[in-house]
PDB file of C-alpha atoms in Angstrom:
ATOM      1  CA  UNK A   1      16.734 -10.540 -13.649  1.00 84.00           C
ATOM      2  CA  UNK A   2      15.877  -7.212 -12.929  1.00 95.00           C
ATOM      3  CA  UNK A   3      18.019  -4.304 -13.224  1.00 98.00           C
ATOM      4  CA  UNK A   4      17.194  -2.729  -9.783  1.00 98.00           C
ATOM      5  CA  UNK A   5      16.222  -4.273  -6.502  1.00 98.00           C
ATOM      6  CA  UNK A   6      13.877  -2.074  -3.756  1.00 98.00           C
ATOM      7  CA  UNK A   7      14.551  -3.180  -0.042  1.00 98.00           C
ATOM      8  CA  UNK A   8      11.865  -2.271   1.988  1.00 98.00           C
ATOM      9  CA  UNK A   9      12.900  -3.196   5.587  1.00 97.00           C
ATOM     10  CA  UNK A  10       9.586  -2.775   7.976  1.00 95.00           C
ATOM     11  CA  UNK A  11       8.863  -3.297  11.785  1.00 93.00           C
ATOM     12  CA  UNK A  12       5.238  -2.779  12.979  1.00 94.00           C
ATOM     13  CA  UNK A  13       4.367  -0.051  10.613  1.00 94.00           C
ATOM     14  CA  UNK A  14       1.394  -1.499   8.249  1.00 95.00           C
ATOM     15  CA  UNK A  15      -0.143   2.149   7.555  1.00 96.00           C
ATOM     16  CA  UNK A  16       3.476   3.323   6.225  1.00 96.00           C
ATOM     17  CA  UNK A  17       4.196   0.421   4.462  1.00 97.00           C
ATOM     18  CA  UNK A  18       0.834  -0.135   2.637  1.00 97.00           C
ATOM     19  CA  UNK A  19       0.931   3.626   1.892  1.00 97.00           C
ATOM     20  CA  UNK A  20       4.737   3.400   0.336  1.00 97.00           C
ATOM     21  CA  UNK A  21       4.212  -0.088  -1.408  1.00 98.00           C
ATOM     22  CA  UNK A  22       0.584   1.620  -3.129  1.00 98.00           C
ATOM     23  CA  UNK A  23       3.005   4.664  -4.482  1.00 97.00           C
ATOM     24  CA  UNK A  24       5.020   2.324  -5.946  1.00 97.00           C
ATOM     25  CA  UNK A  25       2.886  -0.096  -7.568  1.00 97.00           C
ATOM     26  CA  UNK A  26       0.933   2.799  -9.124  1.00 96.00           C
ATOM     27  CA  UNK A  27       3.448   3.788 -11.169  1.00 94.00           C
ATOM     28  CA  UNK A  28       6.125   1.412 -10.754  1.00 95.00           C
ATOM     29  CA  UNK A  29      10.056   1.835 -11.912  1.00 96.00           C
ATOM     30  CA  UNK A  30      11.361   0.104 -14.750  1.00 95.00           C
ATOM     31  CA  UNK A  31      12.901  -3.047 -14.680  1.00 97.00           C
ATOM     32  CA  UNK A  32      12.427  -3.354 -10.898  1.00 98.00           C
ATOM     33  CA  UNK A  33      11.483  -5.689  -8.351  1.00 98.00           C
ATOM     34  CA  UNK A  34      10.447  -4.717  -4.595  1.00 98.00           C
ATOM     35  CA  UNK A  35      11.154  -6.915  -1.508  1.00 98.00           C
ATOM     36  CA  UNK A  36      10.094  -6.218   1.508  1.00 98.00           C
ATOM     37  CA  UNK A  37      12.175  -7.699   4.575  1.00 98.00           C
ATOM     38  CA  UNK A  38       9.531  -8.006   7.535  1.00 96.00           C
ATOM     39  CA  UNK A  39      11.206  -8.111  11.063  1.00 94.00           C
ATOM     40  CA  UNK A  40       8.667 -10.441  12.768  1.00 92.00           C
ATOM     41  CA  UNK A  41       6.129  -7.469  13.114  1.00 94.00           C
ATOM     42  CA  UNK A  42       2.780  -8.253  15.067  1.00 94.00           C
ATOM     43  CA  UNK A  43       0.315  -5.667  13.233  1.00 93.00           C
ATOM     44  CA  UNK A  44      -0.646  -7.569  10.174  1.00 94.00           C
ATOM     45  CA  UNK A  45       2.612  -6.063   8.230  1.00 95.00           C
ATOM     46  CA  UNK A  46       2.796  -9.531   6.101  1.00 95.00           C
ATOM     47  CA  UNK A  47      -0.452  -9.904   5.480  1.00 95.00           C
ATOM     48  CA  UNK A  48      -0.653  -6.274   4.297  1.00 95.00           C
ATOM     49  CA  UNK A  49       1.950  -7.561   1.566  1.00 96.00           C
ATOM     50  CA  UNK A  50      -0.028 -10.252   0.070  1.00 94.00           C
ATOM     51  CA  UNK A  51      -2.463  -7.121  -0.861  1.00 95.00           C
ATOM     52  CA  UNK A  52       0.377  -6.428  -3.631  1.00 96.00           C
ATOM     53  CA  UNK A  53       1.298  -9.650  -5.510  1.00 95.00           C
ATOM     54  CA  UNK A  54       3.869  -7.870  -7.692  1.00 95.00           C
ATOM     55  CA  UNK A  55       5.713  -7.464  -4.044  1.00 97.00           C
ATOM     56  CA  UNK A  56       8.241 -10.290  -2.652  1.00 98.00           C
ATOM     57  CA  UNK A  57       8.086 -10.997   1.558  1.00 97.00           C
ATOM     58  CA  UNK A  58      11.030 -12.157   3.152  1.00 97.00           C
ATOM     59  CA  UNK A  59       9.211 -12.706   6.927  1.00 96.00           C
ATOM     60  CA  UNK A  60      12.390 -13.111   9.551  1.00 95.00           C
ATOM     61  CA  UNK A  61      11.902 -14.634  12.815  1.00 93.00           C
ATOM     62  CA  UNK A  62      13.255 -11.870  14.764  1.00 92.00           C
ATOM     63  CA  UNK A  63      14.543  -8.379  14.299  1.00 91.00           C
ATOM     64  CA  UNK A  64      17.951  -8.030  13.784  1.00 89.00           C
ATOM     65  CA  UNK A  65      17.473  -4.304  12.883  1.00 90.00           C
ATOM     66  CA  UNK A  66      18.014  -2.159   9.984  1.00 93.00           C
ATOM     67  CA  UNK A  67      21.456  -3.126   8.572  1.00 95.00           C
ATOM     68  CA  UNK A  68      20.678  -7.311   8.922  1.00 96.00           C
ATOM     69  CA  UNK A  69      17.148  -6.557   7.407  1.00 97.00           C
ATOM     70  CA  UNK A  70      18.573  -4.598   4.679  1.00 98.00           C
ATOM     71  CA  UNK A  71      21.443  -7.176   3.544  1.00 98.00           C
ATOM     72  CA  UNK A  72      18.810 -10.151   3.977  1.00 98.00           C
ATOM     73  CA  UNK A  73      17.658  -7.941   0.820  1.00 98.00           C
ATOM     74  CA  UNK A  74      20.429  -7.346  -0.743  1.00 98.00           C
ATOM     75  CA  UNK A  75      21.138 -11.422  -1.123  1.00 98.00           C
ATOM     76  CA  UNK A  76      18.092 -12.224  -1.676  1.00 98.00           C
ATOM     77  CA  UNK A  77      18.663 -10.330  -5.268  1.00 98.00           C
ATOM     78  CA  UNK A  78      20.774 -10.284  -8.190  1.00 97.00           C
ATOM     79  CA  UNK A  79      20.141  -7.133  -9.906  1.00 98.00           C
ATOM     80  CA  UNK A  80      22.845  -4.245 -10.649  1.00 98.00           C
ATOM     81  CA  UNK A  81      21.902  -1.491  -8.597  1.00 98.00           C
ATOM     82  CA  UNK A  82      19.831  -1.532  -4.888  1.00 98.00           C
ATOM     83  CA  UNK A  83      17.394   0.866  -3.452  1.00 98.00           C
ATOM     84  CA  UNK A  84      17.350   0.923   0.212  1.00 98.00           C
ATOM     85  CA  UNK A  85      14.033   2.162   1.002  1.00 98.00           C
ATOM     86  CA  UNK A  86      12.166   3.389   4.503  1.00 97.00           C
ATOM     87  CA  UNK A  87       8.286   1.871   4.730  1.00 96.00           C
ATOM     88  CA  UNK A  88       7.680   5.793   5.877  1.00 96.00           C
ATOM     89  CA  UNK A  89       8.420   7.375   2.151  1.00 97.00           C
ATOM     90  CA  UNK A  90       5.833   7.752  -0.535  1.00 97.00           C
ATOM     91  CA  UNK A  91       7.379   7.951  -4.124  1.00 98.00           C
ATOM     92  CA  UNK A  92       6.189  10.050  -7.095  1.00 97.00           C
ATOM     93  CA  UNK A  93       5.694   8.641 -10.265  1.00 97.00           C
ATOM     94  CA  UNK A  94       8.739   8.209 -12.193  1.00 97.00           C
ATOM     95  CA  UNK A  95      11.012   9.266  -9.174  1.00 98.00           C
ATOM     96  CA  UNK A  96      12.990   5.986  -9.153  1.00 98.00           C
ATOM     97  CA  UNK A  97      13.632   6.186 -12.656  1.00 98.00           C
ATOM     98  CA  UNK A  98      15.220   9.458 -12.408  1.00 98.00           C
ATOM     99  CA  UNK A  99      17.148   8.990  -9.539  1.00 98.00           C
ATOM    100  CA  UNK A 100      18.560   5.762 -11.469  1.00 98.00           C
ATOM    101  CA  UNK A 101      19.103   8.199 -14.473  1.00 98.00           C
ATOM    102  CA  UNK A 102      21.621  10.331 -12.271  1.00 98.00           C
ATOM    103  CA  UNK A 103      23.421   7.752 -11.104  1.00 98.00           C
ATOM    104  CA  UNK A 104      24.302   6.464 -14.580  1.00 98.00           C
ATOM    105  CA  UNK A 105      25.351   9.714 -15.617  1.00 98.00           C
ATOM    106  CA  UNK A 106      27.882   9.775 -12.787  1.00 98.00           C
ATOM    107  CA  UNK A 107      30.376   6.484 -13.145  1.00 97.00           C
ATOM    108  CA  UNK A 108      32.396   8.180 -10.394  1.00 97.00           C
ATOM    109  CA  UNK A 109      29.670   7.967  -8.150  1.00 98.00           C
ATOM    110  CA  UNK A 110      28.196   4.890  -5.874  1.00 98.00           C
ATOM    111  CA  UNK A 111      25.670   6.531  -4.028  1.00 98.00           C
ATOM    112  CA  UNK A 112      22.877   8.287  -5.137  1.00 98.00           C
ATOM    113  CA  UNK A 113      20.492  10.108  -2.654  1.00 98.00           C
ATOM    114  CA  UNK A 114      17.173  12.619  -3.701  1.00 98.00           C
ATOM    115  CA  UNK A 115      15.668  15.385  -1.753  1.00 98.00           C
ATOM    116  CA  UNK A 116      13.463  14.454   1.041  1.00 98.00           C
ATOM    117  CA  UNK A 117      10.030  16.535   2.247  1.00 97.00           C
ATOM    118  CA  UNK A 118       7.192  16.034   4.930  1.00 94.00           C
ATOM    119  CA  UNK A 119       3.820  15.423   4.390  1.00 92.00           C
ATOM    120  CA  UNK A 120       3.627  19.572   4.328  1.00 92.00           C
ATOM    121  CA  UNK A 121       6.081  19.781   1.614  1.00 94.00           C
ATOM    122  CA  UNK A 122       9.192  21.006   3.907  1.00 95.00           C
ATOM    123  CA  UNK A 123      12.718  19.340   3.204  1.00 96.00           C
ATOM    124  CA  UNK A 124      14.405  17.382   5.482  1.00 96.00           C
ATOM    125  CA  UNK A 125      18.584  17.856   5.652  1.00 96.00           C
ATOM    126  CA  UNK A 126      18.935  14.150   4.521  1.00 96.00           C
ATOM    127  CA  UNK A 127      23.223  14.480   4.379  1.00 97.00           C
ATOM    128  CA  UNK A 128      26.139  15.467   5.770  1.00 96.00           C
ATOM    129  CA  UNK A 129      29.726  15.823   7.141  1.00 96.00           C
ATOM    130  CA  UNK A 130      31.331  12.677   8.526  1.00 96.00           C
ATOM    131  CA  UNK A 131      29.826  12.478  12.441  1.00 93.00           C
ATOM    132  CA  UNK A 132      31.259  14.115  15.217  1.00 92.00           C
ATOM    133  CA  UNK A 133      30.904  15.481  18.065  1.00 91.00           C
ATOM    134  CA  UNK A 134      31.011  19.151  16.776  1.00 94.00           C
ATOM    135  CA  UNK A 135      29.170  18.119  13.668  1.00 94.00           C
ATOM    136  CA  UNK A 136      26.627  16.247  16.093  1.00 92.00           C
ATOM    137  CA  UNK A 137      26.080  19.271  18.276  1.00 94.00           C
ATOM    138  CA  UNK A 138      25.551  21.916  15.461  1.00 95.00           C
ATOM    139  CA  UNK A 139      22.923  19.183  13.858  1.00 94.00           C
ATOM    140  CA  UNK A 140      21.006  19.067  16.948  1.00 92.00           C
ATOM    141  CA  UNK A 141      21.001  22.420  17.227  1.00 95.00           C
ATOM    142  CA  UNK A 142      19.381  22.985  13.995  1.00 94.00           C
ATOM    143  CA  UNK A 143      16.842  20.149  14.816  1.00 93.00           C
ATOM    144  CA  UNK A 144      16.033  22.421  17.760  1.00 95.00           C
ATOM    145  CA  UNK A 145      15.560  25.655  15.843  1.00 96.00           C
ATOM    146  CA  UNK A 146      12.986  23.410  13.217  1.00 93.00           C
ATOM    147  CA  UNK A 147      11.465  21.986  15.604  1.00 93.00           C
ATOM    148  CA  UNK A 148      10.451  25.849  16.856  1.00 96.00           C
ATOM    149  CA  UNK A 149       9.684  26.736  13.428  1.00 94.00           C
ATOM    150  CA  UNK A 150      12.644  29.042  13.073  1.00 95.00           C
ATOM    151  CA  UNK A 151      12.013  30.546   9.440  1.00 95.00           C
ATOM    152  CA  UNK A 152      15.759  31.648   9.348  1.00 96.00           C
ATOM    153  CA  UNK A 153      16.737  27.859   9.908  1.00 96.00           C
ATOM    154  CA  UNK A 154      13.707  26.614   7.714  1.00 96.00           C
ATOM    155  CA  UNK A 155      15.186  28.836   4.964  1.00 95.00           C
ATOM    156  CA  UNK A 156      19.199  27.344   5.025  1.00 95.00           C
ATOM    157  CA  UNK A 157      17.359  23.615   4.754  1.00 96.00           C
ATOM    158  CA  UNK A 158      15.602  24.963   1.944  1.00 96.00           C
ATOM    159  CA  UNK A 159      18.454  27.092   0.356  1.00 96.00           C
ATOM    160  CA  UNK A 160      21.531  23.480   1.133  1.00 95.00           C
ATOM    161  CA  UNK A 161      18.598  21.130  -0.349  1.00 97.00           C
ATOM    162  CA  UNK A 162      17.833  22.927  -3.476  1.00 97.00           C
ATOM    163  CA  UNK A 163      21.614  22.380  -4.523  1.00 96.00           C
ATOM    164  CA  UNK A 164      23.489  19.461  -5.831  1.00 97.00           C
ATOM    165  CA  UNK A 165      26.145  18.583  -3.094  1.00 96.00           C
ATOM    166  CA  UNK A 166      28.853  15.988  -2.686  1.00 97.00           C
ATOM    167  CA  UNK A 167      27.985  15.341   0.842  1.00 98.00           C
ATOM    168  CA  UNK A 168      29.974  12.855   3.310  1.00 98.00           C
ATOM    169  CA  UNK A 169      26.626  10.339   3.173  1.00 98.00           C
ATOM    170  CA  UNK A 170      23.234  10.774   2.145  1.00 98.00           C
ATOM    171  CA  UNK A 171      20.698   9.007   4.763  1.00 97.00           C
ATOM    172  CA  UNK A 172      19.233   5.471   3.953  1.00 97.00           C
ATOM    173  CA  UNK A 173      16.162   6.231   4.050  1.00 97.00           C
ATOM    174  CA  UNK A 174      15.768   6.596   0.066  1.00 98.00           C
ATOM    175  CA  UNK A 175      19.616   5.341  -1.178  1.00 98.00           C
ATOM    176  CA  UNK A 176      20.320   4.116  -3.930  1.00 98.00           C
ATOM    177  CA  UNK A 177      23.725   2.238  -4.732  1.00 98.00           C
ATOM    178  CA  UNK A 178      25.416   0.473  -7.541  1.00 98.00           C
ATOM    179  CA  UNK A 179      25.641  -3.527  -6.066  1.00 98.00           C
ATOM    180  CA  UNK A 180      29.553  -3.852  -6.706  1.00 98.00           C
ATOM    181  CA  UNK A 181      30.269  -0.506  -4.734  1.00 98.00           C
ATOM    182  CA  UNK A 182      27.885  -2.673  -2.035  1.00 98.00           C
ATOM    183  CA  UNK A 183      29.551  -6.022  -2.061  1.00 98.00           C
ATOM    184  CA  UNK A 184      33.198  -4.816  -2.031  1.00 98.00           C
ATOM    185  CA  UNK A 185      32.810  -3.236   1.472  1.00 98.00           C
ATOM    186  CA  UNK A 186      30.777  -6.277   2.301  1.00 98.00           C
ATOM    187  CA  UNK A 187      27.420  -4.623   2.555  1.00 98.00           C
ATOM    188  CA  UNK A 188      26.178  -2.772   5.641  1.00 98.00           C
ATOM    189  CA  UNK A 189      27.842  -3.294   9.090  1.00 96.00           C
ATOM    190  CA  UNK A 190      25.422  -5.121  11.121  1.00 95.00           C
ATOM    191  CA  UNK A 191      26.528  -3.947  14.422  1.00 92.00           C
ATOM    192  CA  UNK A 192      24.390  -0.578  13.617  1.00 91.00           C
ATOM    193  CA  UNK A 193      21.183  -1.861  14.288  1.00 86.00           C
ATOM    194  CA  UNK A 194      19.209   1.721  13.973  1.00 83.00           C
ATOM    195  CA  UNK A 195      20.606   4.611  13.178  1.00 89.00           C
ATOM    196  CA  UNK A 196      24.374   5.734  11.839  1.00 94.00           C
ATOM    197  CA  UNK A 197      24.293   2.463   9.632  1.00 96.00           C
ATOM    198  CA  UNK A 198      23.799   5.165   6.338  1.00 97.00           C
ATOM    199  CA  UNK A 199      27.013   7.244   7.453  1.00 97.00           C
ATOM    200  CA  UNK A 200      29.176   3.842   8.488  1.00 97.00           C
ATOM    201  CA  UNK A 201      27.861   2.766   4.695  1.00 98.00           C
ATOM    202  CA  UNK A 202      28.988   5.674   2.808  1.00 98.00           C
ATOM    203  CA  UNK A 203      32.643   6.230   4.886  1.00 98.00           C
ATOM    204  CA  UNK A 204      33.299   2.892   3.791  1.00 97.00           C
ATOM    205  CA  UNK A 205      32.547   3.324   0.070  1.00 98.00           C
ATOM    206  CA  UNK A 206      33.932   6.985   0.561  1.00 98.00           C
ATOM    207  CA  UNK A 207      37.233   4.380   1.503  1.00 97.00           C
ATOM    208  CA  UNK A 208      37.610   2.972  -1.612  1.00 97.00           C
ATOM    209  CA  UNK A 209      37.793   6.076  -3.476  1.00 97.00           C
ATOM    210  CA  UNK A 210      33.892   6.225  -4.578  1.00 98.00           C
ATOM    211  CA  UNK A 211      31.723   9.187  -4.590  1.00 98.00           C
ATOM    212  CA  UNK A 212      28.362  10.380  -3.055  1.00 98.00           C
ATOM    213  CA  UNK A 213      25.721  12.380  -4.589  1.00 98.00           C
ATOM    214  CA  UNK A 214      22.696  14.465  -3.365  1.00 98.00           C
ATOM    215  CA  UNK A 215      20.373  15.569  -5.917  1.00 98.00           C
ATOM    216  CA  UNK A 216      17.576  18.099  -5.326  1.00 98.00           C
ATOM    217  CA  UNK A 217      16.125  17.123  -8.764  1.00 97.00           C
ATOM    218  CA  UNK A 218      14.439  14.051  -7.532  1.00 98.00           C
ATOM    219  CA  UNK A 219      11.693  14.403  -4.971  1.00 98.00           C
ATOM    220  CA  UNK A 220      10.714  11.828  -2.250  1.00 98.00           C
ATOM    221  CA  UNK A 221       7.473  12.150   0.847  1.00 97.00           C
ATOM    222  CA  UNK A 222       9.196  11.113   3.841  1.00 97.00           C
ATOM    223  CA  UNK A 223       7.070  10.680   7.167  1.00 94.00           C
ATOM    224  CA  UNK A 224       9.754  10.248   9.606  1.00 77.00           C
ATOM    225  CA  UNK A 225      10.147   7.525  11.808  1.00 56.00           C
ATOM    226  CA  UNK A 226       7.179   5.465  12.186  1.00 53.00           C
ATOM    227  CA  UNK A 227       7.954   2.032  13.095  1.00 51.00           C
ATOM    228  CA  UNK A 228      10.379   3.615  16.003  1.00 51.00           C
ATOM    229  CA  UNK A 229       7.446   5.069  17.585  1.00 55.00           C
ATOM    230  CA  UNK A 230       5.889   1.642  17.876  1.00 55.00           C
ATOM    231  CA  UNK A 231       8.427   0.738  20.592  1.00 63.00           C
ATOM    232  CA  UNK A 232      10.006   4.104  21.926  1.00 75.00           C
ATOM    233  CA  UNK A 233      12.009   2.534  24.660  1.00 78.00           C
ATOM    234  CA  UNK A 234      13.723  -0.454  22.335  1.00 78.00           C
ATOM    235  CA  UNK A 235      13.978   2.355  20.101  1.00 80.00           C
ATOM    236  CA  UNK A 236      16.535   4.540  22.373  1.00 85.00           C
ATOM    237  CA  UNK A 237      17.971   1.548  22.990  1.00 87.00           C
ATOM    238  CA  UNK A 238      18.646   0.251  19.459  1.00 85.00           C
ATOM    239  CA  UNK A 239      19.829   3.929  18.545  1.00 88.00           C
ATOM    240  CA  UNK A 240      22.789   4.338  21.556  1.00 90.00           C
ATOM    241  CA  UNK A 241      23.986   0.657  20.729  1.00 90.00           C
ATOM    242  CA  UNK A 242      24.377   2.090  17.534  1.00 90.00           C
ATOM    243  CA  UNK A 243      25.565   5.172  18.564  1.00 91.00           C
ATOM    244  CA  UNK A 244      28.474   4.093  20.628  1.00 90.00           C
ATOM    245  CA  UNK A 245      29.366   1.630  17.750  1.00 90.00           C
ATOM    246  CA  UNK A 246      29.808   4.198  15.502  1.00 91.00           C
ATOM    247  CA  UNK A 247      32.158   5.782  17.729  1.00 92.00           C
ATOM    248  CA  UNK A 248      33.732   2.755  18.557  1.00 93.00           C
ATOM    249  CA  UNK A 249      34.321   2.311  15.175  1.00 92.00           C
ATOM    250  CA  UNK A 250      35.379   5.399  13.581  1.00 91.00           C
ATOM    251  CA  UNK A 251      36.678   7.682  16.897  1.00 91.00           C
ATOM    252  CA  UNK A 252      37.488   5.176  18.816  1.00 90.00           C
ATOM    253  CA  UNK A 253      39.476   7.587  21.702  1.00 92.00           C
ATOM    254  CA  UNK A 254      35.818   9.297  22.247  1.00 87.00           C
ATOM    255  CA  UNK A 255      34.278   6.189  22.752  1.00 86.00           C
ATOM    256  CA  UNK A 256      34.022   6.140  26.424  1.00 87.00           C
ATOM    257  CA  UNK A 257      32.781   9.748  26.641  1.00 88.00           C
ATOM    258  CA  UNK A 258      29.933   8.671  24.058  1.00 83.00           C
ATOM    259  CA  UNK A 259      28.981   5.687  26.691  1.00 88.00           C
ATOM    260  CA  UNK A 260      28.848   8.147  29.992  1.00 87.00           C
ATOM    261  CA  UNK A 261      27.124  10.459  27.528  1.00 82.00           C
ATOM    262  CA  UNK A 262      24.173   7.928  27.122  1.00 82.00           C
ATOM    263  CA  UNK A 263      24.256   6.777  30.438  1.00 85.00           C
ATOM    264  CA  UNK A 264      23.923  10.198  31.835  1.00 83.00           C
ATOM    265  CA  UNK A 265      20.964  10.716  30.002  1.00 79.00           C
ATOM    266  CA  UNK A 266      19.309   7.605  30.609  1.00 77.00           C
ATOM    267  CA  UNK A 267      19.587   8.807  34.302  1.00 71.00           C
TER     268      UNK A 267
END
């Protein structure tokens, strides 16, 4: 049995995933085994796989989205600790085994999460406060101000990324956690099918009295969002399903705004 598990949930994105299964294979982790969860992708995603025979498929018949793909993972292994992993990231030799390294040197801690960067080297804010709608708004904002190529909001995602924090959740895109912290809030919620399933995770272990970590010391390529692109409109559609479950779940009196919120948009 290996000590660590890699879940590599993937949905029409055979570039990505052949790209992120080649960085790890290259230099791979010890003790580890990857799995890749396939949700019924038409692009040659499983046959990609069979390209790396160190690499386990688990094809499903439909997608379920990214919390059912990832816990199809998670039982489908034994080991100790679990690696939720985006088909979008490239990983650096020896990344893996230094992100494990943290989290062993922090018993008080479940979750684990490194520093992401694009292609072009620039860090992505990959944590945060527990979501609202004032913590929402000032994200978005920020989004905004990148997406202009604001230096003086370019420079706080550089200046909050090069620091360890204790953050609210890191995002699932590169996560790892130990497997009891996992099981004992029953894995991820399945209602969030894309999107907010990474915050929902971490309240829930953040419940129990378990800690999360960021750590700039570990470096992970993430591309950002691939596989959503191959359906944009399912996409919006997963990601407000999601959305208002959150809500639903965790503010429930601001539910209803959240829903006319969506719908006015949609409009």
């Amino acid at each position: 049995m290996s000590r660590l598990a890699i879940v590599i949930v993937s949905y029409n994105a055979r570039a990505d995933l052949e790209r992120c299964l080649a960085s790890l294979t290259a230099a791979p982790p010890a003790d580890a085994e990857i799995v890749v969860v396939d949700n019924q992708s038409s692009d040659g995603s499983r046959e990609a796989v069979s390209a790396f025979p160190q690499v386990r498929l688990l094809p499903q018949t439909s997608n379920r989205g990214f919390s059912a793909g990832n816990n199809v993972g998670i039982r489908a292994t034994s080991s100790e600790l679990l690696l939720l992993l985006n088909s979008d990231t490239v990983v650096p030799p020896g990344a893996i085994d230094r992100l494990v390294a943290t989290l062993d040197a922090h018993p008080d801690i479940a979750v684990v999460g490194p520093r992401l960067v694009d292609g072009q080297g620039r860090p992505e804010l990959s944590f945060g406060d527990m979501l609202g709608p004032a913590v929402e708004w000032r994200r978005r904002r920020l989004m905004r101000r990148l997406a202009a190529d604001d230096a003086a909001s370019w420079a706080e995602v550089q200046r909050l990324t090069a620091e360890t924090q204790r953050p609210d959740w890191v995002t699932a895109a590169c996560l790892l956690v130990r497997r009891v912290d996992a099981e004992a809030i029953g894995l991820l919620d399945e209602r969030f099918e894309m999107y907010t399933e990474d915050v929902d995770f971490c309240a829930s272990i953040r419940a129990r009295g378990r800690g999360i970590l960021f750590t700039p010391a570990v470096e992970i390529v993430h591309l950002r969002g691939r596989s959503g692109a191959a359906q944009p409109a399912a996409t919006r559609a997963r990601y407000e399903r999601s959305h208002l479950a959150f809500y639903r779940k965790h503010r429930p009196w601001l539910a209803p705004l959240v829903w006319l919120y969506h719908r006015c948009r949609r409009r």
